[in-house]
Amino acid sequence: MALKVLVVDDASFVRDMVKRAMRTYFPQVTVEEAINGKKAQILMNKTHYDLILCDWEMPEMSGLELLQWARGQDAYKKTPFVMVTSRGDRGHVVEAVQSGVSDYLGKPFSPEMLAQKVNKQLAAKLKRAAGEKSSSARPGSDSASVLMQASDSAKQASAPAVTPGPFADSAALLTGGPTSPKKSAPDPTSGKKALAQIRFAEFNLPCVIKAITLTEVKVIAKRGQKFPMILDPAVVDIEVDDGETLERINGYVHMLQAVEKRVDTDFISIVIRFVDEDPDKMASLSKFIAKF
């Protein structure tokens, strides 16, 4: 019998990304989806899933509320439940551990990172389903220790929510450093109105906001050794005011373009299309846009 995995996320882009990764790494697994905790409850009452991959922040019912409900059901007391979220601070990790979460995957994440988490939770079942030796990943033995380790690795891979300090570093990185070989070229970061950092699965990218709406943001970033690709998932953190930030806006890379018409251009224009539908985030974003 095929294993069943339920993906719960209010962003269709994230659900599609997870489904593609699952088809690639685990073709023997059947994947179903739900747009929030309420929809997930309905599906979980109708059938049993071998693994739940769930976002934290969703309308109607959050991932934490769904986890707490699941642990109160006989059928899901011990079912692996992985929280997939941009919340990487210790307080939320502890809260999830106390509610019975099995593991944690920080946004943004790569397909490989997702596959490692799934394999860790379903290694034995995958081995039986595939009829072959499972991969070398071994399940964790203690929920709390696993989550604390996962939190640390998520912070290293996904980068934690940005504080004012890193934004100051972002400004220095964008406007400082070695001068361009073409000294007469204008600096596209001059006259900037706001700074931001975009978090990708394996690195952070400091940038300057040039235009922003409720659906996307256009930024200018200095060209470096690491750069994203089209459709890469991303989390945007914006400096709102001194000492305040607008954090964890989920999205993906919609467009990449050289700022200057030359091969060795120093700056790249990036458009991040938002997939977040969290009403609180959208309200904060609206206020920021009004002042931008």
Short mmCIF file of N, CA, C and O in Angstrom, two decimals, residues 50-164:
data_model
loop_
_atom_site.label_atom_id
_atom_site.label_comp_id
_atom_site.label_asym_id
_atom_site.label_seq_id
_atom_site.Cartn_x
_atom_site.Cartn_y
_atom_site.Cartn_z
N ASP A 50 0.53 9.00 6.75
CA ASP A 50 1.74 8.52 7.41
C ASP A 50 2.65 9.65 7.86
O ASP A 50 3.54 9.45 8.69
N LEU A 51 2.44 10.85 7.31
CA LEU A 51 3.27 12.01 7.65
C LEU A 51 2.49 13.28 7.36
O LEU A 51 1.81 13.38 6.33
N ILE A 52 2.60 14.27 8.26
CA ILE A 52 1.99 15.58 8.06
C ILE A 52 3.11 16.61 7.92
O ILE A 52 3.97 16.72 8.80
N LEU A 53 3.12 17.35 6.82
CA LEU A 53 4.05 18.46 6.61
C LEU A 53 3.22 19.73 6.67
O LEU A 53 2.41 19.99 5.78
N CYS A 54 3.40 20.53 7.71
CA CYS A 54 2.44 21.60 7.97
C CYS A 54 3.09 22.96 8.23
O CYS A 54 4.07 23.07 8.99
N ASP A 55 2.55 23.99 7.59
CA ASP A 55 2.96 25.37 7.84
C ASP A 55 2.45 25.80 9.22
O ASP A 55 1.49 25.23 9.74
N TRP A 56 3.10 26.80 9.81
CA TRP A 56 2.68 27.29 11.12
C TRP A 56 1.59 28.35 10.98
O TRP A 56 0.53 28.27 11.57
N GLU A 57 1.87 29.38 10.18
CA GLU A 57 0.98 30.54 10.09
C GLU A 57 -0.01 30.37 8.93
O GLU A 57 0.36 30.47 7.77
N MET A 58 -1.27 30.10 9.29
CA MET A 58 -2.32 29.93 8.29
C MET A 58 -3.62 30.52 8.81
O MET A 58 -3.85 30.55 10.02
N PRO A 59 -4.50 30.97 7.92
CA PRO A 59 -5.81 31.47 8.36
C PRO A 59 -6.71 30.32 8.84
O PRO A 59 -6.49 29.18 8.47
N GLU A 60 -7.70 30.67 9.65
CA GLU A 60 -8.71 29.75 10.17
C GLU A 60 -8.18 28.80 11.25
O GLU A 60 -8.76 28.70 12.32
N MET A 61 -7.09 28.11 10.97
CA MET A 61 -6.47 27.25 11.98
C MET A 61 -4.98 27.16 11.70
O MET A 61 -4.56 26.78 10.62
N SER A 62 -4.16 27.52 12.69
CA SER A 62 -2.71 27.51 12.51
C SER A 62 -2.16 26.09 12.55
O SER A 62 -2.84 25.14 12.97
N GLY A 63 -0.90 25.96 12.16
CA GLY A 63 -0.25 24.66 12.22
C GLY A 63 -0.12 24.15 13.64
O GLY A 63 -0.25 22.93 13.89
N LEU A 64 0.12 25.05 14.60
CA LEU A 64 0.23 24.63 15.99
C LEU A 64 -1.11 24.11 16.50
O LEU A 64 -1.16 23.10 17.21
N GLU A 65 -2.19 24.76 16.12
CA GLU A 65 -3.53 24.29 16.53
C GLU A 65 -3.85 22.94 15.91
O GLU A 65 -4.44 22.07 16.57
N LEU A 66 -3.44 22.75 14.66
CA LEU A 66 -3.68 21.45 14.02
C LEU A 66 -2.85 20.37 14.71
O LEU A 66 -3.34 19.25 14.93
N LEU A 67 -1.63 20.68 15.07
CA LEU A 67 -0.77 19.73 15.78
C LEU A 67 -1.39 19.33 17.11
O LEU A 67 -1.45 18.14 17.45
N GLN A 68 -1.86 20.32 17.86
CA GLN A 68 -2.46 20.03 19.16
C GLN A 68 -3.72 19.18 19.01
O GLN A 68 -3.97 18.27 19.81
N TRP A 69 -4.51 19.46 17.98
CA TRP A 69 -5.70 18.64 17.73
C TRP A 69 -5.30 17.21 17.35
O TRP A 69 -5.89 16.24 17.85
N ALA A 70 -4.29 17.08 16.48
CA ALA A 70 -3.86 15.76 16.01
C ALA A 70 -3.38 14.90 17.17
O ALA A 70 -3.69 13.70 17.23
N ARG A 71 -2.63 15.50 18.08
CA ARG A 71 -2.10 14.72 19.20
C ARG A 71 -3.20 14.29 20.17
O ARG A 71 -2.99 13.42 21.02
N GLY A 72 -4.38 14.87 20.03
CA GLY A 72 -5.50 14.46 20.85
C GLY A 72 -6.35 13.37 20.20
O GLY A 72 -7.32 12.89 20.81
N GLN A 73 -5.98 12.97 18.97
CA GLN A 73 -6.71 11.93 18.25
C GLN A 73 -5.93 10.61 18.33
O GLN A 73 -4.72 10.59 18.11
N ASP A 74 -6.63 9.53 18.63
CA ASP A 74 -5.96 8.23 18.74
C ASP A 74 -5.20 7.88 17.46
O ASP A 74 -4.09 7.33 17.52
N ALA A 75 -5.77 8.21 16.32
CA ALA A 75 -5.15 7.83 15.04
C ALA A 75 -3.88 8.63 14.73
O ALA A 75 -3.07 8.20 13.91
N TYR A 76 -3.69 9.77 15.41
CA TYR A 76 -2.55 10.64 15.08
C TYR A 76 -1.66 10.97 16.28
O TYR A 76 -0.85 11.89 16.21
N LYS A 77 -1.81 10.20 17.36
CA LYS A 77 -0.99 10.46 18.54
C LYS A 77 0.50 10.33 18.25
O LYS A 77 1.33 11.07 18.79
N LYS A 78 0.85 9.37 17.39
CA LYS A 78 2.27 9.10 17.12
C LYS A 78 2.65 9.33 15.65
O LYS A 78 3.77 9.02 15.25
N THR A 79 1.74 9.87 14.87
CA THR A 79 2.05 10.12 13.45
C THR A 79 3.07 11.24 13.33
O THR A 79 2.92 12.30 13.95
N PRO A 80 4.15 11.05 12.56
CA PRO A 80 5.15 12.11 12.37
C PRO A 80 4.50 13.40 11.87
O PRO A 80 3.73 13.38 10.91
N PHE A 81 4.81 14.50 12.55
CA PHE A 81 4.26 15.81 12.22
C PHE A 81 5.43 16.78 12.14
O PHE A 81 6.05 17.09 13.14
N VAL A 82 5.73 17.25 10.93
CA VAL A 82 6.86 18.16 10.71
C VAL A 82 6.34 19.57 10.47
O VAL A 82 5.56 19.80 9.55
N MET A 83 6.77 20.52 11.30
CA MET A 83 6.37 21.91 11.14
C MET A 83 7.29 22.57 10.12
O MET A 83 8.50 22.58 10.27
N VAL A 84 6.70 23.12 9.06
CA VAL A 84 7.46 23.76 7.98
C VAL A 84 7.14 25.25 8.03
O VAL A 84 6.04 25.67 7.64
N THR A 85 8.08 26.06 8.51
CA THR A 85 7.76 27.46 8.77
C THR A 85 9.00 28.34 8.80
O THR A 85 10.12 27.85 8.99
N SER A 86 8.79 29.63 8.64
CA SER A 86 9.88 30.60 8.74
C SER A 86 10.10 31.02 10.19
O SER A 86 11.01 31.81 10.47
N ARG A 87 9.29 30.53 11.11
CA ARG A 87 9.49 30.82 12.53
C ARG A 87 10.63 29.94 13.04
O ARG A 87 10.46 28.74 13.21
N GLY A 88 11.77 30.55 13.32
CA GLY A 88 12.92 29.76 13.76
C GLY A 88 13.40 30.10 15.15
O GLY A 88 14.41 29.56 15.60
N ASP A 89 12.69 31.00 15.87
CA ASP A 89 13.16 31.38 17.20
C ASP A 89 12.90 30.27 18.21
O ASP A 89 11.98 29.47 18.07
N ARG A 90 13.71 30.26 19.23
CA ARG A 90 13.69 29.17 20.21
C ARG A 90 12.33 29.04 20.90
O ARG A 90 11.85 27.94 21.17
N GLY A 91 11.68 30.18 21.18
CA GLY A 91 10.41 30.14 21.89
C GLY A 91 9.35 29.34 21.13
O GLY A 91 8.62 28.54 21.72
N HIS A 92 9.28 29.54 19.82
CA HIS A 92 8.29 28.81 19.02
C HIS A 92 8.67 27.33 18.89
O HIS A 92 7.80 26.46 18.83
N VAL A 93 9.97 27.06 18.82
CA VAL A 93 10.41 25.67 18.75
C VAL A 93 10.01 24.92 20.02
O VAL A 93 9.49 23.81 19.97
N VAL A 94 10.24 25.55 21.17
CA VAL A 94 9.88 24.94 22.45
C VAL A 94 8.38 24.70 22.52
O VAL A 94 7.92 23.64 22.97
N GLU A 95 7.59 25.68 22.06
CA GLU A 95 6.14 25.54 22.08
C GLU A 95 5.68 24.36 21.22
O GLU A 95 4.78 23.60 21.59
N ALA A 96 6.33 24.21 20.06
CA ALA A 96 5.99 23.10 19.17
C ALA A 96 6.39 21.76 19.79
O ALA A 96 5.66 20.77 19.68
N VAL A 97 7.56 21.72 20.45
CA VAL A 97 8.02 20.50 21.12
C VAL A 97 7.02 20.09 22.20
O VAL A 97 6.64 18.92 22.32
N GLN A 98 6.60 21.05 22.98
CA GLN A 98 5.66 20.76 24.07
C GLN A 98 4.32 20.26 23.54
O GLN A 98 3.61 19.53 24.24
N SER A 99 3.99 20.62 22.32
CA SER A 99 2.74 20.19 21.72
C SER A 99 2.86 18.85 21.01
O SER A 99 1.87 18.31 20.51
N GLY A 100 4.10 18.33 20.92
CA GLY A 100 4.30 17.00 20.36
C GLY A 100 4.76 16.95 18.92
O GLY A 100 4.59 15.93 18.25
N VAL A 101 5.39 18.02 18.43
CA VAL A 101 5.89 18.01 17.05
C VAL A 101 7.04 17.02 16.90
O VAL A 101 7.77 16.75 17.87
N SER A 102 7.18 16.45 15.73
CA SER A 102 8.21 15.44 15.50
C SER A 102 9.52 16.05 15.00
O SER A 102 10.60 15.57 15.32
N ASP A 103 9.41 17.10 14.19
CA ASP A 103 10.61 17.72 13.62
C ASP A 103 10.23 19.10 13.08
O ASP A 103 9.06 19.50 13.11
N TYR A 104 11.24 19.79 12.57
CA TYR A 104 11.09 21.18 12.18
C TYR A 104 11.89 21.43 10.91
O TYR A 104 13.04 21.01 10.79
N LEU A 105 11.28 22.09 9.94
CA LEU A 105 11.97 22.47 8.71
C LEU A 105 11.75 23.95 8.47
O LEU A 105 10.61 24.40 8.32
N GLY A 106 12.84 24.72 8.48
CA GLY A 106 12.72 26.16 8.32
C GLY A 106 12.57 26.59 6.88
O GLY A 106 13.19 26.04 5.98
N LYS A 107 11.72 27.59 6.65
CA LYS A 107 11.59 28.22 5.33
C LYS A 107 12.61 29.34 5.23
O LYS A 107 12.86 30.04 6.21
N PRO A 108 13.16 29.56 4.04
CA PRO A 108 12.99 28.75 2.83
C PRO A 108 13.84 27.49 2.90
O PRO A 108 14.83 27.45 3.60
N PHE A 109 13.46 26.47 2.15
CA PHE A 109 14.18 25.21 2.18
C PHE A 109 14.35 24.71 0.75
O PHE A 109 13.63 25.09 -0.17
N SER A 110 15.33 23.85 0.57
CA SER A 110 15.59 23.25 -0.74
C SER A 110 14.89 21.89 -0.80
O SER A 110 14.55 21.30 0.24
N PRO A 111 14.66 21.35 -1.99
CA PRO A 111 14.07 20.01 -2.11
C PRO A 111 14.89 18.96 -1.37
O PRO A 111 14.33 18.02 -0.79
N GLU A 112 16.22 19.13 -1.38
CA GLU A 112 17.09 18.17 -0.69
C GLU A 112 16.86 18.21 0.82
O GLU A 112 16.85 17.16 1.49
N MET A 113 16.70 19.41 1.37
CA MET A 113 16.45 19.54 2.80
C MET A 113 15.13 18.89 3.19
O MET A 113 15.02 18.21 4.21
N LEU A 114 14.12 19.09 2.35
CA LEU A 114 12.82 18.46 2.59
C LEU A 114 12.93 16.95 2.55
O LEU A 114 12.40 16.24 3.41
N ALA A 115 13.65 16.43 1.55
CA ALA A 115 13.80 14.98 1.40
C ALA A 115 14.48 14.36 2.62
O ALA A 115 14.11 13.26 3.06
N GLN A 116 15.45 15.06 3.19
CA GLN A 116 16.14 14.55 4.37
C GLN A 116 15.18 14.42 5.55
O GLN A 116 15.22 13.43 6.29
N LYS A 117 14.32 15.42 5.72
CA LYS A 117 13.37 15.38 6.83
C LYS A 117 12.35 14.25 6.65
O LYS A 117 12.03 13.54 7.60
N VAL A 118 11.86 14.10 5.43
CA VAL A 118 10.88 13.05 5.15
C VAL A 118 11.50 11.68 5.37
O VAL A 118 10.91 10.79 5.98
N ASN A 119 12.72 11.51 4.87
CA ASN A 119 13.40 10.22 5.02
C ASN A 119 13.64 9.87 6.48
O ASN A 119 13.51 8.72 6.90
N LYS A 120 13.97 10.90 7.28
CA LYS A 120 14.22 10.65 8.70
C LYS A 120 12.97 10.16 9.41
O LYS A 120 13.03 9.28 10.29
N GLN A 121 11.82 10.68 9.02
CA GLN A 121 10.57 10.31 9.68
C GLN A 121 9.97 9.02 9.14
O GLN A 121 9.28 8.30 9.87
N LEU A 122 10.23 8.70 7.88
CA LEU A 122 9.58 7.54 7.25
C LEU A 122 10.57 6.49 6.75
O LEU A 122 10.20 5.65 5.92
N ALA A 123 11.78 6.51 7.25
CA ALA A 123 12.82 5.60 6.74
C ALA A 123 12.37 4.14 6.72
O ALA A 123 12.49 3.46 5.70
N ALA A 124 11.84 3.66 7.83
CA ALA A 124 11.44 2.24 7.91
C ALA A 124 10.30 1.92 6.95
O ALA A 124 10.32 0.92 6.23
N LYS A 125 9.29 2.80 6.91
CA LYS A 125 8.14 2.57 6.02
C LYS A 125 8.55 2.68 4.55
O LYS A 125 8.05 1.93 3.71
N LEU A 126 9.44 3.62 4.25
CA LEU A 126 9.91 3.77 2.87
C LEU A 126 10.69 2.53 2.43
O LEU A 126 10.59 2.09 1.28
N LYS A 127 11.45 1.97 3.36
CA LYS A 127 12.23 0.77 3.04
C LYS A 127 11.30 -0.38 2.70
O LYS A 127 11.51 -1.10 1.72
N ARG A 128 10.26 -0.54 3.51
CA ARG A 128 9.32 -1.62 3.24
C ARG A 128 8.55 -1.37 1.95
O ARG A 128 8.32 -2.29 1.16
N ALA A 129 8.15 -0.11 1.72
CA ALA A 129 7.37 0.21 0.53
C ALA A 129 8.18 0.05 -0.75
O ALA A 129 7.68 -0.40 -1.77
N ALA A 130 9.45 0.42 -0.70
CA ALA A 130 10.30 0.35 -1.88
C ALA A 130 10.89 -1.04 -2.06
O ALA A 130 11.36 -1.38 -3.14
N GLY A 131 10.91 -1.83 -0.97
CA GLY A 131 11.47 -3.18 -1.06
C GLY A 131 12.97 -3.17 -1.26
O GLY A 131 13.54 -4.10 -1.81
N GLU A 132 13.61 -2.12 -0.78
CA GLU A 132 15.06 -2.03 -0.92
C GLU A 132 15.64 -1.35 0.30
O GLU A 132 14.92 -0.80 1.12
N LYS A 133 16.94 -1.34 0.41
CA LYS A 133 17.61 -0.76 1.57
C LYS A 133 17.34 0.74 1.63
O LYS A 133 17.45 1.44 0.64
N SER A 134 16.97 1.23 2.82
CA SER A 134 16.71 2.66 2.99
C SER A 134 18.02 3.41 3.01
O SER A 134 19.09 2.85 3.12
N SER A 135 17.91 4.73 2.90
CA SER A 135 19.11 5.58 2.93
C SER A 135 19.69 5.57 4.33
O SER A 135 19.10 5.07 5.28
N SER A 136 20.85 6.15 4.48
CA SER A 136 21.58 6.09 5.74
C SER A 136 21.04 7.01 6.81
O SER A 136 21.49 6.97 7.95
N ALA A 137 20.08 7.88 6.49
CA ALA A 137 19.53 8.77 7.50
C ALA A 137 18.84 7.96 8.58
O ALA A 137 18.07 7.07 8.29
N ARG A 138 19.09 8.26 9.85
CA ARG A 138 18.48 7.52 10.95
C ARG A 138 17.54 8.43 11.73
O ARG A 138 17.81 9.59 11.95
N PRO A 139 16.42 7.89 12.17
CA PRO A 139 15.45 8.67 12.93
C PRO A 139 16.03 9.16 14.24
O PRO A 139 16.86 8.50 14.86
N GLY A 140 15.61 10.34 14.69
CA GLY A 140 16.05 10.86 15.97
C GLY A 140 15.39 10.10 17.10
O GLY A 140 14.32 9.54 16.95
N SER A 141 16.02 10.08 18.26
CA SER A 141 15.50 9.31 19.37
C SER A 141 14.74 10.16 20.37
O SER A 141 13.86 9.68 21.06
N ASP A 142 15.07 11.43 20.47
CA ASP A 142 14.42 12.26 21.46
C ASP A 142 13.83 13.49 20.79
O ASP A 142 14.53 14.25 20.15
N SER A 143 12.54 13.69 20.97
CA SER A 143 11.85 14.77 20.26
C SER A 143 12.44 16.13 20.59
O SER A 143 12.70 16.94 19.71
N ALA A 144 12.68 16.38 21.86
CA ALA A 144 13.17 17.70 22.25
C ALA A 144 14.55 17.98 21.68
O ALA A 144 14.83 19.04 21.15
N SER A 145 15.47 16.98 21.80
CA SER A 145 16.83 17.19 21.29
C SER A 145 16.83 17.34 19.79
O SER A 145 17.58 18.14 19.23
N VAL A 146 15.98 16.57 19.12
CA VAL A 146 15.89 16.67 17.66
C VAL A 146 15.45 18.07 17.25
O VAL A 146 15.99 18.67 16.34
N LEU A 147 14.45 18.61 17.95
CA LEU A 147 13.92 19.92 17.60
C LEU A 147 14.93 21.02 17.86
O LEU A 147 15.05 21.97 17.08
N MET A 148 15.69 20.93 18.94
CA MET A 148 16.69 21.96 19.22
C MET A 148 17.78 21.93 18.17
O MET A 148 18.27 22.96 17.71
N GLN A 149 18.20 20.72 17.77
CA GLN A 149 19.20 20.61 16.71
C GLN A 149 18.63 21.12 15.39
O GLN A 149 19.31 21.80 14.63
N ALA A 150 17.37 20.80 15.13
CA ALA A 150 16.73 21.26 13.91
C ALA A 150 16.63 22.77 13.89
O ALA A 150 16.79 23.41 12.86
N SER A 151 16.36 23.37 15.06
CA SER A 151 16.25 24.82 15.12
C SER A 151 17.57 25.47 14.78
O SER A 151 17.64 26.44 14.03
N ASP A 152 18.68 24.91 15.33
CA ASP A 152 20.00 25.46 15.04
C ASP A 152 20.34 25.34 13.57
O ASP A 152 20.86 26.27 12.95
N SER A 153 20.07 24.16 12.98
CA SER A 153 20.39 23.95 11.57
C SER A 153 19.52 24.82 10.68
O SER A 153 19.96 25.33 9.66
N ALA A 154 18.25 25.02 11.10
CA ALA A 154 17.36 25.87 10.31
C ALA A 154 17.85 27.30 10.33
O ALA A 154 17.80 28.01 9.32
N LYS A 155 18.37 27.75 11.45
CA LYS A 155 18.87 29.11 11.54
C LYS A 155 20.11 29.29 10.68
O LYS A 155 20.36 30.36 10.13
N GLN A 156 20.94 28.24 10.59
CA GLN A 156 22.14 28.33 9.76
C GLN A 156 21.79 28.28 8.29
O GLN A 156 22.36 29.01 7.48
N ALA A 157 20.85 27.39 7.93
CA ALA A 157 20.51 27.21 6.52
C ALA A 157 19.55 28.26 6.02
O ALA A 157 19.70 28.79 4.93
N SER A 158 18.53 28.58 6.84
CA SER A 158 17.49 29.48 6.39
C SER A 158 17.70 30.91 6.86
O SER A 158 17.08 31.82 6.36
N ALA A 159 18.56 31.09 7.85
CA ALA A 159 18.84 32.38 8.47
C ALA A 159 17.67 32.85 9.29
O ALA A 159 16.55 32.88 8.84
N PRO A 160 17.92 33.24 10.57
CA PRO A 160 16.84 33.66 11.44
C PRO A 160 16.28 35.01 11.06
O PRO A 160 16.82 35.71 10.23
N ALA A 161 15.16 35.38 11.71
CA ALA A 161 14.58 36.69 11.47
C ALA A 161 15.61 37.77 11.70
O ALA A 161 16.36 37.74 12.67
N VAL A 162 15.66 38.76 10.83
CA VAL A 162 16.73 39.75 10.84
C VAL A 162 16.46 40.82 11.88
O VAL A 162 15.36 41.30 12.04
N THR A 163 17.51 41.20 12.59
CA THR A 163 17.46 42.28 13.55
C THR A 163 18.10 43.51 12.95
O THR A 163 18.71 43.43 11.88
N PRO A 164 18.00 44.70 13.60
CA PRO A 164 18.53 45.92 13.00
C PRO A 164 20.01 45.85 12.64
O PRO A 164 20.43 46.45 11.68
#
